[in-house]
GROMACS .gro file of C-alpha atoms in nm:
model
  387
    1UNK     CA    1  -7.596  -1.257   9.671
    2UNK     CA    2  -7.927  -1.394   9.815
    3UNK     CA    3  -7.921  -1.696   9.574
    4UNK     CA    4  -7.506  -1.768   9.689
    5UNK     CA    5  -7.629  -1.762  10.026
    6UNK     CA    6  -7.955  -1.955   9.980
    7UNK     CA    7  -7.676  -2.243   9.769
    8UNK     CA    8  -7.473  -2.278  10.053
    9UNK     CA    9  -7.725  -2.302  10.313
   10UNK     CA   10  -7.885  -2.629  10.081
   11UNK     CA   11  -7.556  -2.785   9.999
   12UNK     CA   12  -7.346  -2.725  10.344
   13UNK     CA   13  -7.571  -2.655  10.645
   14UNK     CA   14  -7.809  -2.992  10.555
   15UNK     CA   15  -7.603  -3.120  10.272
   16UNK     CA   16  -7.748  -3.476  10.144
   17UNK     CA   17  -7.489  -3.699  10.320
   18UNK     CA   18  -7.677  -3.516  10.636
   19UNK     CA   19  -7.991  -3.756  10.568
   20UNK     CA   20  -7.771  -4.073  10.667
   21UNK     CA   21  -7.582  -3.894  10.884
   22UNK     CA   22  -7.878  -3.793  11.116
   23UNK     CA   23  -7.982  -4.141  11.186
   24UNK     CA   24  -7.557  -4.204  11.309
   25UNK     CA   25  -7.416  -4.159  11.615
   26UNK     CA   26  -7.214  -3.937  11.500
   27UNK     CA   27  -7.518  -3.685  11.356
   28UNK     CA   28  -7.386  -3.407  11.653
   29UNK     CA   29  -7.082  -3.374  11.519
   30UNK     CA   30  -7.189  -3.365  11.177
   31UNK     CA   31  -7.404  -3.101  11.232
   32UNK     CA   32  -7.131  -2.926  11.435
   33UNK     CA   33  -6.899  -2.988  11.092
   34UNK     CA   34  -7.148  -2.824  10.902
   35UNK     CA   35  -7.264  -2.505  11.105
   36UNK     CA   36  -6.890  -2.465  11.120
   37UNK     CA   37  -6.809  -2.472  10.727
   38UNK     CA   38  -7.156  -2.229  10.655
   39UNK     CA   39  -7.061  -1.934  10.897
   40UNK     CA   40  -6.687  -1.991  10.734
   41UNK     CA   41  -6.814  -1.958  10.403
   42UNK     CA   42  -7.023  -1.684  10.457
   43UNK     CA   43  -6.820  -1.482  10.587
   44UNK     CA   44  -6.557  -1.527  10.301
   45UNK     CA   45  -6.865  -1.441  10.069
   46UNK     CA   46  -6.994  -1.125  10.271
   47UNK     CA   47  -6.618  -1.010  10.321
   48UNK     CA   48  -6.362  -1.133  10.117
   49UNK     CA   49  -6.424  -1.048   9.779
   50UNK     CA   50  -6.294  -0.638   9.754
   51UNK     CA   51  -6.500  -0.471   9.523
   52UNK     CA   52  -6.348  -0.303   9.211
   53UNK     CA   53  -6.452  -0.066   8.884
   54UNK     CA   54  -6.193  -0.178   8.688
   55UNK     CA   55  -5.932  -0.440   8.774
   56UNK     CA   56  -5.654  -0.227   8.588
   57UNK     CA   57  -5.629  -0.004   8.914
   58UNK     CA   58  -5.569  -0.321   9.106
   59UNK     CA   59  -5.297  -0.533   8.860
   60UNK     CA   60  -5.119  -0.451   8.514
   61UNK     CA   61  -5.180  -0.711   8.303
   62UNK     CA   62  -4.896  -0.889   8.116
   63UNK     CA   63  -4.974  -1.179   7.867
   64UNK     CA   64  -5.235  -1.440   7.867
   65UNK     CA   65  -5.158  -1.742   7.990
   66UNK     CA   66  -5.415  -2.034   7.937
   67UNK     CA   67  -5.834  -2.022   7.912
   68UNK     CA   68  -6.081  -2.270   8.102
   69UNK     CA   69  -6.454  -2.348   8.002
   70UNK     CA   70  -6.532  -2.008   8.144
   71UNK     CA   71  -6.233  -1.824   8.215
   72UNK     CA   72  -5.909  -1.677   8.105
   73UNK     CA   73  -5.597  -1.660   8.328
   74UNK     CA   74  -5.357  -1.403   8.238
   75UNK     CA   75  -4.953  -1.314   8.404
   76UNK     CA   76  -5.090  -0.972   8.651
   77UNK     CA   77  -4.880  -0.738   8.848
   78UNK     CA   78  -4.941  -0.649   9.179
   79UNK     CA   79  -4.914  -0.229   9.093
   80UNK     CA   80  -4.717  -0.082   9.367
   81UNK     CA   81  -4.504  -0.369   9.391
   82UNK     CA   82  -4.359  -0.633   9.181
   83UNK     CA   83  -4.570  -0.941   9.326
   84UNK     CA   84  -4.622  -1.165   9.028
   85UNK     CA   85  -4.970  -1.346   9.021
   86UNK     CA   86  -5.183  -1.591   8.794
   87UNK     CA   87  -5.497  -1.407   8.734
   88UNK     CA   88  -5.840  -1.584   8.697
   89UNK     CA   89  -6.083  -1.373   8.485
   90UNK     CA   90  -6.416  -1.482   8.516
   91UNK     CA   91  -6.697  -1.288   8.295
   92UNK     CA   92  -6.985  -1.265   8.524
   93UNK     CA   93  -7.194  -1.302   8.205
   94UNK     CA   94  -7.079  -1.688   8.170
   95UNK     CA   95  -7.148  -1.747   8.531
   96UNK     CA   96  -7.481  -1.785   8.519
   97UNK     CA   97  -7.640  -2.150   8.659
   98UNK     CA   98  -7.221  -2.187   8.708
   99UNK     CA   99  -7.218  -1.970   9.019
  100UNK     CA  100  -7.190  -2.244   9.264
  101UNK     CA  101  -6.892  -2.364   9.076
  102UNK     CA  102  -6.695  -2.060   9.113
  103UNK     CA  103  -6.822  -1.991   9.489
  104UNK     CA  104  -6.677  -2.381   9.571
  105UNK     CA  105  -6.349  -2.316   9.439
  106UNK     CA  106  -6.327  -2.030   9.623
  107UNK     CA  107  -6.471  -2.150   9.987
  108UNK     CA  108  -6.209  -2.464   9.967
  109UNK     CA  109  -5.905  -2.271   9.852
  110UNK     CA  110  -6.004  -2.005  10.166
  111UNK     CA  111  -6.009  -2.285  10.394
  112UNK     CA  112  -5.615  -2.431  10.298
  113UNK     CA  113  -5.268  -2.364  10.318
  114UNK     CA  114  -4.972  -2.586  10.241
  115UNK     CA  115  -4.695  -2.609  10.033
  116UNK     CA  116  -4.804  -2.852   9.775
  117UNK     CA  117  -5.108  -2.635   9.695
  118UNK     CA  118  -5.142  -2.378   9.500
  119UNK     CA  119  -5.246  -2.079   9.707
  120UNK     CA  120  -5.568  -1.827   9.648
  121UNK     CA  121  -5.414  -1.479   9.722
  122UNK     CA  122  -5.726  -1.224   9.662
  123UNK     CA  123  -6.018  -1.229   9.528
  124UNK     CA  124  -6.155  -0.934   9.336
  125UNK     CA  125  -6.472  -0.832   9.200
  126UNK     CA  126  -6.601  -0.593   8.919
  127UNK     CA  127  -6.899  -0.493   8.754
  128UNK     CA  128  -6.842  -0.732   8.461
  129UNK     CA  129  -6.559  -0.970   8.593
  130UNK     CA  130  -6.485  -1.159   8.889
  131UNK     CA  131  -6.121  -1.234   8.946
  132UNK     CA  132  -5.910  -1.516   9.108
  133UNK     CA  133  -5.551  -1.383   9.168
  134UNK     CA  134  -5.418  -1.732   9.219
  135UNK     CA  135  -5.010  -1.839   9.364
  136UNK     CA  136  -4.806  -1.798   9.012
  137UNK     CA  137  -4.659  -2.106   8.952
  138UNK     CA  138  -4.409  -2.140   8.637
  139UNK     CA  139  -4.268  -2.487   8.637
  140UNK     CA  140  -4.526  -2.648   8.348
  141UNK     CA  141  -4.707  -2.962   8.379
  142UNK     CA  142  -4.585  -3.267   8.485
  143UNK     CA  143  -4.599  -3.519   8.196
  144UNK     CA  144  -4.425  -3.220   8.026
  145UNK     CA  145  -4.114  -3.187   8.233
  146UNK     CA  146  -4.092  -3.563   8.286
  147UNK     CA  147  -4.028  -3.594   7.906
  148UNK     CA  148  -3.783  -3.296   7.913
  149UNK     CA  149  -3.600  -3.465   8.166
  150UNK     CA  150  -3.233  -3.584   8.126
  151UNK     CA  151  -3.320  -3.932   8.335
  152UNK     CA  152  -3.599  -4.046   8.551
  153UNK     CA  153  -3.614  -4.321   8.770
  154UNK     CA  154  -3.876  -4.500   9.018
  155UNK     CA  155  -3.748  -4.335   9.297
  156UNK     CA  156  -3.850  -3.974   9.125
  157UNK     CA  157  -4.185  -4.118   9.041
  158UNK     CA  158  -4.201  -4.201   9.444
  159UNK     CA  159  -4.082  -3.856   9.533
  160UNK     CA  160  -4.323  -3.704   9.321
  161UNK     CA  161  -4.630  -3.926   9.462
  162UNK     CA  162  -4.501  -3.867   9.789
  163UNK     CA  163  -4.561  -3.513   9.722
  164UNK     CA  164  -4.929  -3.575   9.625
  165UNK     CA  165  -5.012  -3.757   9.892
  166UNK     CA  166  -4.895  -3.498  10.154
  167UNK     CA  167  -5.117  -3.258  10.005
  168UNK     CA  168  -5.417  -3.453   9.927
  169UNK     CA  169  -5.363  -3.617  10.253
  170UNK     CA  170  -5.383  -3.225  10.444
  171UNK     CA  171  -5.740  -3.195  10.228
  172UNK     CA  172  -5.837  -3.476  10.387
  173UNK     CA  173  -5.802  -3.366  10.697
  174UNK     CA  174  -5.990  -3.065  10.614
  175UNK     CA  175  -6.269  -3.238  10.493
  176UNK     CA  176  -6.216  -3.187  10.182
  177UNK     CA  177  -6.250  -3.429   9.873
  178UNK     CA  178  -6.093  -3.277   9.555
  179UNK     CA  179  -6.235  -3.497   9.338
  180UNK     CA  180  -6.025  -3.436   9.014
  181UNK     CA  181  -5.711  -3.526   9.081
  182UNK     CA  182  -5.537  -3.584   8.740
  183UNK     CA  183  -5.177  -3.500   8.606
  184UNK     CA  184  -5.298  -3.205   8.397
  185UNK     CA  185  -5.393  -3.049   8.806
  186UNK     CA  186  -5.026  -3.145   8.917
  187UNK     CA  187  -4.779  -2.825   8.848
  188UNK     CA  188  -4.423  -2.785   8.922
  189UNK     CA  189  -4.340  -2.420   9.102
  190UNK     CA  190  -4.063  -2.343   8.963
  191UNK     CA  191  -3.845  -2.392   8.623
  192UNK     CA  192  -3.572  -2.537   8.834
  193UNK     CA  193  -3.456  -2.918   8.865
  194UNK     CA  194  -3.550  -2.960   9.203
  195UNK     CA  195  -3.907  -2.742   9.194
  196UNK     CA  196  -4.177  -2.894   9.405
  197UNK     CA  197  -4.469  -3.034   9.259
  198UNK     CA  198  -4.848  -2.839   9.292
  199UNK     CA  199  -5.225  -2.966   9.314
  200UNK     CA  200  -5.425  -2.674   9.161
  201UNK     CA  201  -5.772  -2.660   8.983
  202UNK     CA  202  -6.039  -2.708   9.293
  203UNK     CA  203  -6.343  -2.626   9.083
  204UNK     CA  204  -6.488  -2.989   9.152
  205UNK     CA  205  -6.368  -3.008   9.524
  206UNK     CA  206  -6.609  -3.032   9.768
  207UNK     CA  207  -6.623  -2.973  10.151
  208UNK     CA  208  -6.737  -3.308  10.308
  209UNK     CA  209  -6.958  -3.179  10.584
  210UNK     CA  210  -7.116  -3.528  10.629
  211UNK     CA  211  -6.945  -3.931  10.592
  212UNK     CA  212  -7.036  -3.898  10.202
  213UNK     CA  213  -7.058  -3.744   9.919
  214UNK     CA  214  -7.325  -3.793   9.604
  215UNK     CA  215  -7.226  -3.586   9.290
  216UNK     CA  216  -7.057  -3.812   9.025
  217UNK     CA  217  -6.796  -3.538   8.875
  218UNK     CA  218  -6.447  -3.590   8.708
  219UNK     CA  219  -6.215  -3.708   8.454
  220UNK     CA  220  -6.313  -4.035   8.274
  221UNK     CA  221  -5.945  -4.246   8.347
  222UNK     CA  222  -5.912  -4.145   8.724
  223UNK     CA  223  -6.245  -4.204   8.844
  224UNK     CA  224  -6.332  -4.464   9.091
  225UNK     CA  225  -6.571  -4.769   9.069
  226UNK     CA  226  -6.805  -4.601   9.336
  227UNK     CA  227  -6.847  -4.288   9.174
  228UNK     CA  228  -6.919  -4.439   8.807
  229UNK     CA  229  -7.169  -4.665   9.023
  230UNK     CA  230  -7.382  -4.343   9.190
  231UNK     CA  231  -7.249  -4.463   9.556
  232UNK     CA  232  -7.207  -4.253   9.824
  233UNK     CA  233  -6.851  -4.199   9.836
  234UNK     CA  234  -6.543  -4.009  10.034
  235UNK     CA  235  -6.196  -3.954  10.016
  236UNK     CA  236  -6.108  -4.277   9.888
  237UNK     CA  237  -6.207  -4.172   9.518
  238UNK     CA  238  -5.871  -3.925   9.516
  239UNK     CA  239  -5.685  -4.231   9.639
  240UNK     CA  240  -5.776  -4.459   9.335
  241UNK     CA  241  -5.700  -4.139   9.153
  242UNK     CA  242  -5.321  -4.130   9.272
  243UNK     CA  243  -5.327  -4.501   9.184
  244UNK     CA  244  -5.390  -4.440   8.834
  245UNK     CA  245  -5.149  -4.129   8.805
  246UNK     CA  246  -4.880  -4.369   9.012
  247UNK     CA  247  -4.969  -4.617   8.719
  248UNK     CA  248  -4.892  -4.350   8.464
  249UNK     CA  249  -4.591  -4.220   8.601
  250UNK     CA  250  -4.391  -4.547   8.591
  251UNK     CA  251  -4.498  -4.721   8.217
  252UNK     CA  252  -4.657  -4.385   8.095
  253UNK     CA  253  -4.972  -4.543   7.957
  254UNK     CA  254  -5.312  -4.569   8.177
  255UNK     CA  255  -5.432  -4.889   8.350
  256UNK     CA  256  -5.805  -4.841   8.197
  257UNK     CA  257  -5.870  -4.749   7.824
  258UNK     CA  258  -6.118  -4.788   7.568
  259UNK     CA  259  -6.195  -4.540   7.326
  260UNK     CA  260  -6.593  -4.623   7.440
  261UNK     CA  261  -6.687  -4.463   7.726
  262UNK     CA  262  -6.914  -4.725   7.839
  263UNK     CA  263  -6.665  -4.982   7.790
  264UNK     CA  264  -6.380  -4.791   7.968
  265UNK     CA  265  -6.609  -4.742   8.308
  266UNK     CA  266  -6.672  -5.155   8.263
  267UNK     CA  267  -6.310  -5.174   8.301
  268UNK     CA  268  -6.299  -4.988   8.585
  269UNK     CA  269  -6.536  -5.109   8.745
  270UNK     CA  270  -6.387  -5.453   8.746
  271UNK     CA  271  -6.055  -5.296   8.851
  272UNK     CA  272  -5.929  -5.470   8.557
  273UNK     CA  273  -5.582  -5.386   8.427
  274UNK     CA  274  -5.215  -5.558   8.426
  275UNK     CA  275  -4.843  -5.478   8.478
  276UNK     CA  276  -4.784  -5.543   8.052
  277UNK     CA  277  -4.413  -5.701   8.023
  278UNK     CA  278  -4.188  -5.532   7.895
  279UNK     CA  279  -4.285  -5.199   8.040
  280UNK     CA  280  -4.283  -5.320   8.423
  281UNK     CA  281  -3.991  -5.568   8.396
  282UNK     CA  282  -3.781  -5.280   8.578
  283UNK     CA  283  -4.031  -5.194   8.785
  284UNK     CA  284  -4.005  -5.321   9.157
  285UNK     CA  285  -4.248  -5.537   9.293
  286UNK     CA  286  -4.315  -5.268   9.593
  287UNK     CA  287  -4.452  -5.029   9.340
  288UNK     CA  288  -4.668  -5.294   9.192
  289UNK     CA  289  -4.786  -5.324   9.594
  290UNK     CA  290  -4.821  -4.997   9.671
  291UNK     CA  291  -5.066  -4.935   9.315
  292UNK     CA  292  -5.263  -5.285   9.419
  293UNK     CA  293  -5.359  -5.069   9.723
  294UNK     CA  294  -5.487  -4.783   9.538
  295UNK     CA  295  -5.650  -4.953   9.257
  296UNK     CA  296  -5.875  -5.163   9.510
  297UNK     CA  297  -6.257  -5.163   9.397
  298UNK     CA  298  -6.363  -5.175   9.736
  299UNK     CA  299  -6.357  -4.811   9.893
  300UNK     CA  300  -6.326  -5.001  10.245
  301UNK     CA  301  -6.017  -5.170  10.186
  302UNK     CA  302  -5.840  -4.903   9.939
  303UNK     CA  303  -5.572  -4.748  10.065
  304UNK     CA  304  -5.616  -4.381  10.281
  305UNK     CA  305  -5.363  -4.161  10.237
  306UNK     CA  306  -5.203  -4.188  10.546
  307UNK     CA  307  -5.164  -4.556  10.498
  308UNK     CA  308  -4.999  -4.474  10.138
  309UNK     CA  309  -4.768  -4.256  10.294
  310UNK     CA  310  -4.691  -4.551  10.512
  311UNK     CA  311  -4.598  -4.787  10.234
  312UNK     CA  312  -4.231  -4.881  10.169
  313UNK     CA  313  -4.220  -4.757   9.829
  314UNK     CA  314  -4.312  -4.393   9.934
  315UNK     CA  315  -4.145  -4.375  10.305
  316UNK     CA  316  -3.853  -4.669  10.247
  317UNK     CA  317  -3.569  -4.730  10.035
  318UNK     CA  318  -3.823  -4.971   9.826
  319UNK     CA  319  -3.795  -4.785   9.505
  320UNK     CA  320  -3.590  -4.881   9.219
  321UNK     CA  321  -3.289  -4.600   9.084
  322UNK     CA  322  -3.278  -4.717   8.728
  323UNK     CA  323  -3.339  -4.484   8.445
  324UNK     CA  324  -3.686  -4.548   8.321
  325UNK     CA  325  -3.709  -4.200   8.091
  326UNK     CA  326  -3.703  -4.369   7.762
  327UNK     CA  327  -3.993  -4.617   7.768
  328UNK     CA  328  -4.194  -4.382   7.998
  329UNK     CA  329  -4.132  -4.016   7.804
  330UNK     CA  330  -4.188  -4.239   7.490
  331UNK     CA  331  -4.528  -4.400   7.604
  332UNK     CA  332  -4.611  -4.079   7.762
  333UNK     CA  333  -4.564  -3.847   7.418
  334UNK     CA  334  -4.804  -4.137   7.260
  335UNK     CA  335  -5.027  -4.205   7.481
  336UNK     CA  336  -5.201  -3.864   7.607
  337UNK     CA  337  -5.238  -3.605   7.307
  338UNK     CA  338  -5.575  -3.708   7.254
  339UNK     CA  339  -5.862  -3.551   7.491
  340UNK     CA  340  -6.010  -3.835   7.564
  341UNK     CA  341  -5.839  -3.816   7.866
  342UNK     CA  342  -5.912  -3.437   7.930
  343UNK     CA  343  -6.296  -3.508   7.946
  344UNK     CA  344  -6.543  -3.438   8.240
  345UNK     CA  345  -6.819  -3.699   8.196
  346UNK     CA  346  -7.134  -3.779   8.345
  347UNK     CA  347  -7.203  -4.107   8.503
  348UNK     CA  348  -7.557  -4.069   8.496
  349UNK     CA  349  -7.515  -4.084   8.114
  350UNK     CA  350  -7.329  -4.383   8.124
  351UNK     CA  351  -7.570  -4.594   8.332
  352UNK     CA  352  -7.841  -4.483   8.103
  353UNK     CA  353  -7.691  -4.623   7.804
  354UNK     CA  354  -7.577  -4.973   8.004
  355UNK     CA  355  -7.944  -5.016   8.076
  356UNK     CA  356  -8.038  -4.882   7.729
  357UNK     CA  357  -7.804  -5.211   7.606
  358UNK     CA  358  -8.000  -5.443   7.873
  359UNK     CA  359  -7.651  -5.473   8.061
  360UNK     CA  360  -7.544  -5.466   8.357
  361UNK     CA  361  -7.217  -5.267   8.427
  362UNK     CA  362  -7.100  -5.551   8.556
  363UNK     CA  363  -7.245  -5.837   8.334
  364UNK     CA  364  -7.097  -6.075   8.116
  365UNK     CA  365  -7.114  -5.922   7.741
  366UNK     CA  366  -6.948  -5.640   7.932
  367UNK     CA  367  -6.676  -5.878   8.055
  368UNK     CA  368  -6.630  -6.030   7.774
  369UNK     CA  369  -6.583  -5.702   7.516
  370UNK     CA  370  -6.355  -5.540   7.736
  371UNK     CA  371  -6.028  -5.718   7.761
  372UNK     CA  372  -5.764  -5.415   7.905
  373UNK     CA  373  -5.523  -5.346   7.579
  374UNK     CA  374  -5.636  -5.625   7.440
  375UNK     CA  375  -5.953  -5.510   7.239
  376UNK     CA  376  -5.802  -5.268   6.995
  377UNK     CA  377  -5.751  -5.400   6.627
  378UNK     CA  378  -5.376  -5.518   6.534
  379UNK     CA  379  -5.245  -5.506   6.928
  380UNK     CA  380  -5.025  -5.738   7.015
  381UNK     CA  381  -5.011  -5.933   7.419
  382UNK     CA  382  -4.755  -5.674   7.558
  383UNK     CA  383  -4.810  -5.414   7.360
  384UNK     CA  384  -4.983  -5.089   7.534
  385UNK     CA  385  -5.244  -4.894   7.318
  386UNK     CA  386  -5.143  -4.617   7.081
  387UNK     CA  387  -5.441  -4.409   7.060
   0.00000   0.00000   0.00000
C-alpha cells in the first residue's frame, strides 16, 4: 500500500507537466487540479477495494471470456442475484513493477460515468487476485459487426463517430486523456441492431492534472505526430486517433502503413496519406473535411472534440446514405488480421534507431522511402495495401 500511495503522490500531486505549469498563470489552479485528483484517488485506494478470501463467495463464475497481457476476464454472477458482470482477474503475482498500471485504470474509471463508457462496478481484492468486475457488454467489436452487417452507409459511420466523440469528449472534460483509442477499445452493448457503441480498456489513460502530458504510450497506427516526437502533449492525441478510426470506418484500410515501424511513424509524422480512388469516390467531400481536421500535425490547430462534434458531417445532414458495406467489410476482413496493428510500441525506441540511421524523422531519405501505399512491391496507384 505504502508504495501505491508513495506512486500517486509522484505522478498526481507534482506530476511533470507541474514543472511548466508552475512558472503559468494558471499554476493555482493546477495545483488545485491536482490536490483534488490525489485525495480522490486515495480515498478510492484506502476504501474502495472490499477485501475477499476467495472471490467464489462474491460471484459464480461462468466461462472465460478473453485474456490481456496480465489478466483473464471471465462471464461472473452476482450470487444472490442474477446481475451479469465481466470479471477482470488480475494475479497479484504478475503485478509486480505493473502496479501503477492497474491502480490508473482503476482511479479513471472511479472518476466517470456515461453511457458510451463502459462502467467499473466493484472492485475486489484477494489474497492472490485482484478483481475488476467491469459493465458486461455483449455486442462484439466493431470491425466485427460492421462486416456482419446487412448494409452500411456514411451516415452509420457518422453515427458511430458521433458516439465516440461524446464520450471521449466527457473524458475531456474530466481531465482525462485516454490515450489508446483504437477500434479493438470500441464495443457495442448489446447483440441488437441498434446497440450503442462502448470505449473500454483505460489501462493507458491518464488523469491530466497539469496542461500536458509526457509518457509516449499506444498503438502504432493511431498515434499522433507529437507523441512519436516526445512532445508534451494533451487531448488532442485521442482526436488524431478518431481521425484515423473515422479513416478506417469509411474505406476500411488505415491512412498510415508500413510494415517498418520506423517508416510508418515517418509517415505520420508528415501527416502523409490520401483519399485512394476508387475507395472514396462515394465518399462525400464533408467527411474528407471533417478527417482533414483530425489528421492535422499541428496539435494547435487539430480539431477538439467539441469542435468535431460541431462539424456538418457529425451534427448535419452532410453524410452520404449509400451502401458502402462491400468495399469497406471487404478491405476491412484484409486489411487488419495481422497484429501489426494490435502493438503497443515505444517511441523512445524508434527515435533511437532514426538517429542510429543518421536521420532525421523528418529528413529527406525518410521522405523519399515512404510513399503512403505506394512502397510495397507489385501495388498498383489506387490500390490499398494487402498486408
Amino acid at each position: 500500500m505504502h508504495f501505491h500511495l508513495l506512486w500517486w503522490l509522484h505522478h498526481f500531486a507534482f506530476p511533470p507537466a507541474m514543472d511548466e505549469c508552475s512558472c503559468s498563470p494558471h499554476a493555482h489552479q493546477c495545483l488545485v487540479v491536482s490536490v483534488f485528483w490525489i485525495g480522490a484517488i486515495l480515498i478510492d485506494m484506502l476504501l474502495l477495494k472490499k477485501q475477499t478470501e476467495d472471490i467464489s463467495s462474491v460471484y459464480e463464475i461462468r466461462e472465460k471470456l478473453g485474456s490481456g497481457a496480465f489478466s483473464e476476464v471471465v462471464l461472473a454472477q452476482e450470487r444472490g442475484s442474477s446481475h451479469l458482470v465481466a470479471l477482470k482477474c488480475i494475479p497479484k503475482k504478475v503485478l509486480r513493477g505493473k502496479e501503477a498500471l492497474v491502480e490508473n485504470e482503476i482511479a479513471v474509471l472511479r472518476r466517470v460515468s456515461h453511457p458510451n463508457i463502459v462502467a467499473l462496478e466493484d472492485v475486489h481484492e484477494s489474497p492472490s487476485h485482484l478483481y475488476l468486475a467491469m459493465e458486461l457488454v455483449t455486442g462484439g467489436e466493431l470491425f466485427d459487426r460492421i462486416t456482419e452487417r446487412g448494409s452500411y452507409t456514411e451516415k452509420d459511420a457518422s453515427h458511430l463517430v458521433g458516439q465516440v466523440l461524446g464520450a471521449v469528449s466527457y473524458l475531456h472534460s474530466l481531465g482525462i486523456v485516454h490515450r489508446d483509442l483504437k477500434p479493438e477499445n470500441l464495443l457495442y452493448a448489446t447483440p441488437f441492431e441498434d446497440s450503442k457503441i462502448m470505449v473500454s480498456d483505460f489501462g493507458l489513460s491518464k488523469i491530466q492534472a497539469g496542461n500536458m502530458l509526457g509518457t509516449a504510450c499506444g498503438t502504432p497506427g493511431y498515434v499522433a505526430p507529437e507523441l512519436l516526437e516526445q512532445k508534451p502533449y494533451g487531448k488532442a492525441v485521442d482526436v488524431w486517433a478518431l481521425g484515423v478510426i473515422s479513416y478506417i470506418l469509411l474505406c476500411g484500410y488505415p491512412p498510415f502503413y508500413d510494415e517498418s515501424d520506423p517508416e510508418l511513424f515517418s509517415q505520420i509524422l508528415r501527416a502523409s496519406y490520401e483519399f485512394d480512388s476508387p475507395f472514396w469516390d462515394d465518399i462525400s467531400e464533408s467527411a474528407k473535411d471533417f478527417i482533414r481536421h483530425l489528421l492535422e500535425r499541428d496539435p494547435q490547430k487539430r480539431f477538439t472534440c467539441q469542435q468535431a462534434l460541431q462539424h456538418l458531417w457529425i451534427s448535419g445532414d452532410a453524410a452520404f446514405d449509400k451502401d458502402i458495406l462491400g468495399s469497406v467489410s471487404e478491405q476491412i476482413q484484409k486489411n487488419f488480421a495481422r497484429t501489426h496493428w494490435k502493438r503497443a510500441f515505444n517511441a523512445t525506441s524508434f527515435l533511437h534507431h532514426i538517429r542510429k540511421l543518421g536521420q532525421s524523422p523528418e529528413g529527406e531519405e525518410a521522405s523519399e522511402r515512404r510513399m503512403v501505399r505506394h512502397s510495397h512491391p507489385g501495388l498498383r496507384a489506387g490500390q490499398p495495401p494487402k498486408w
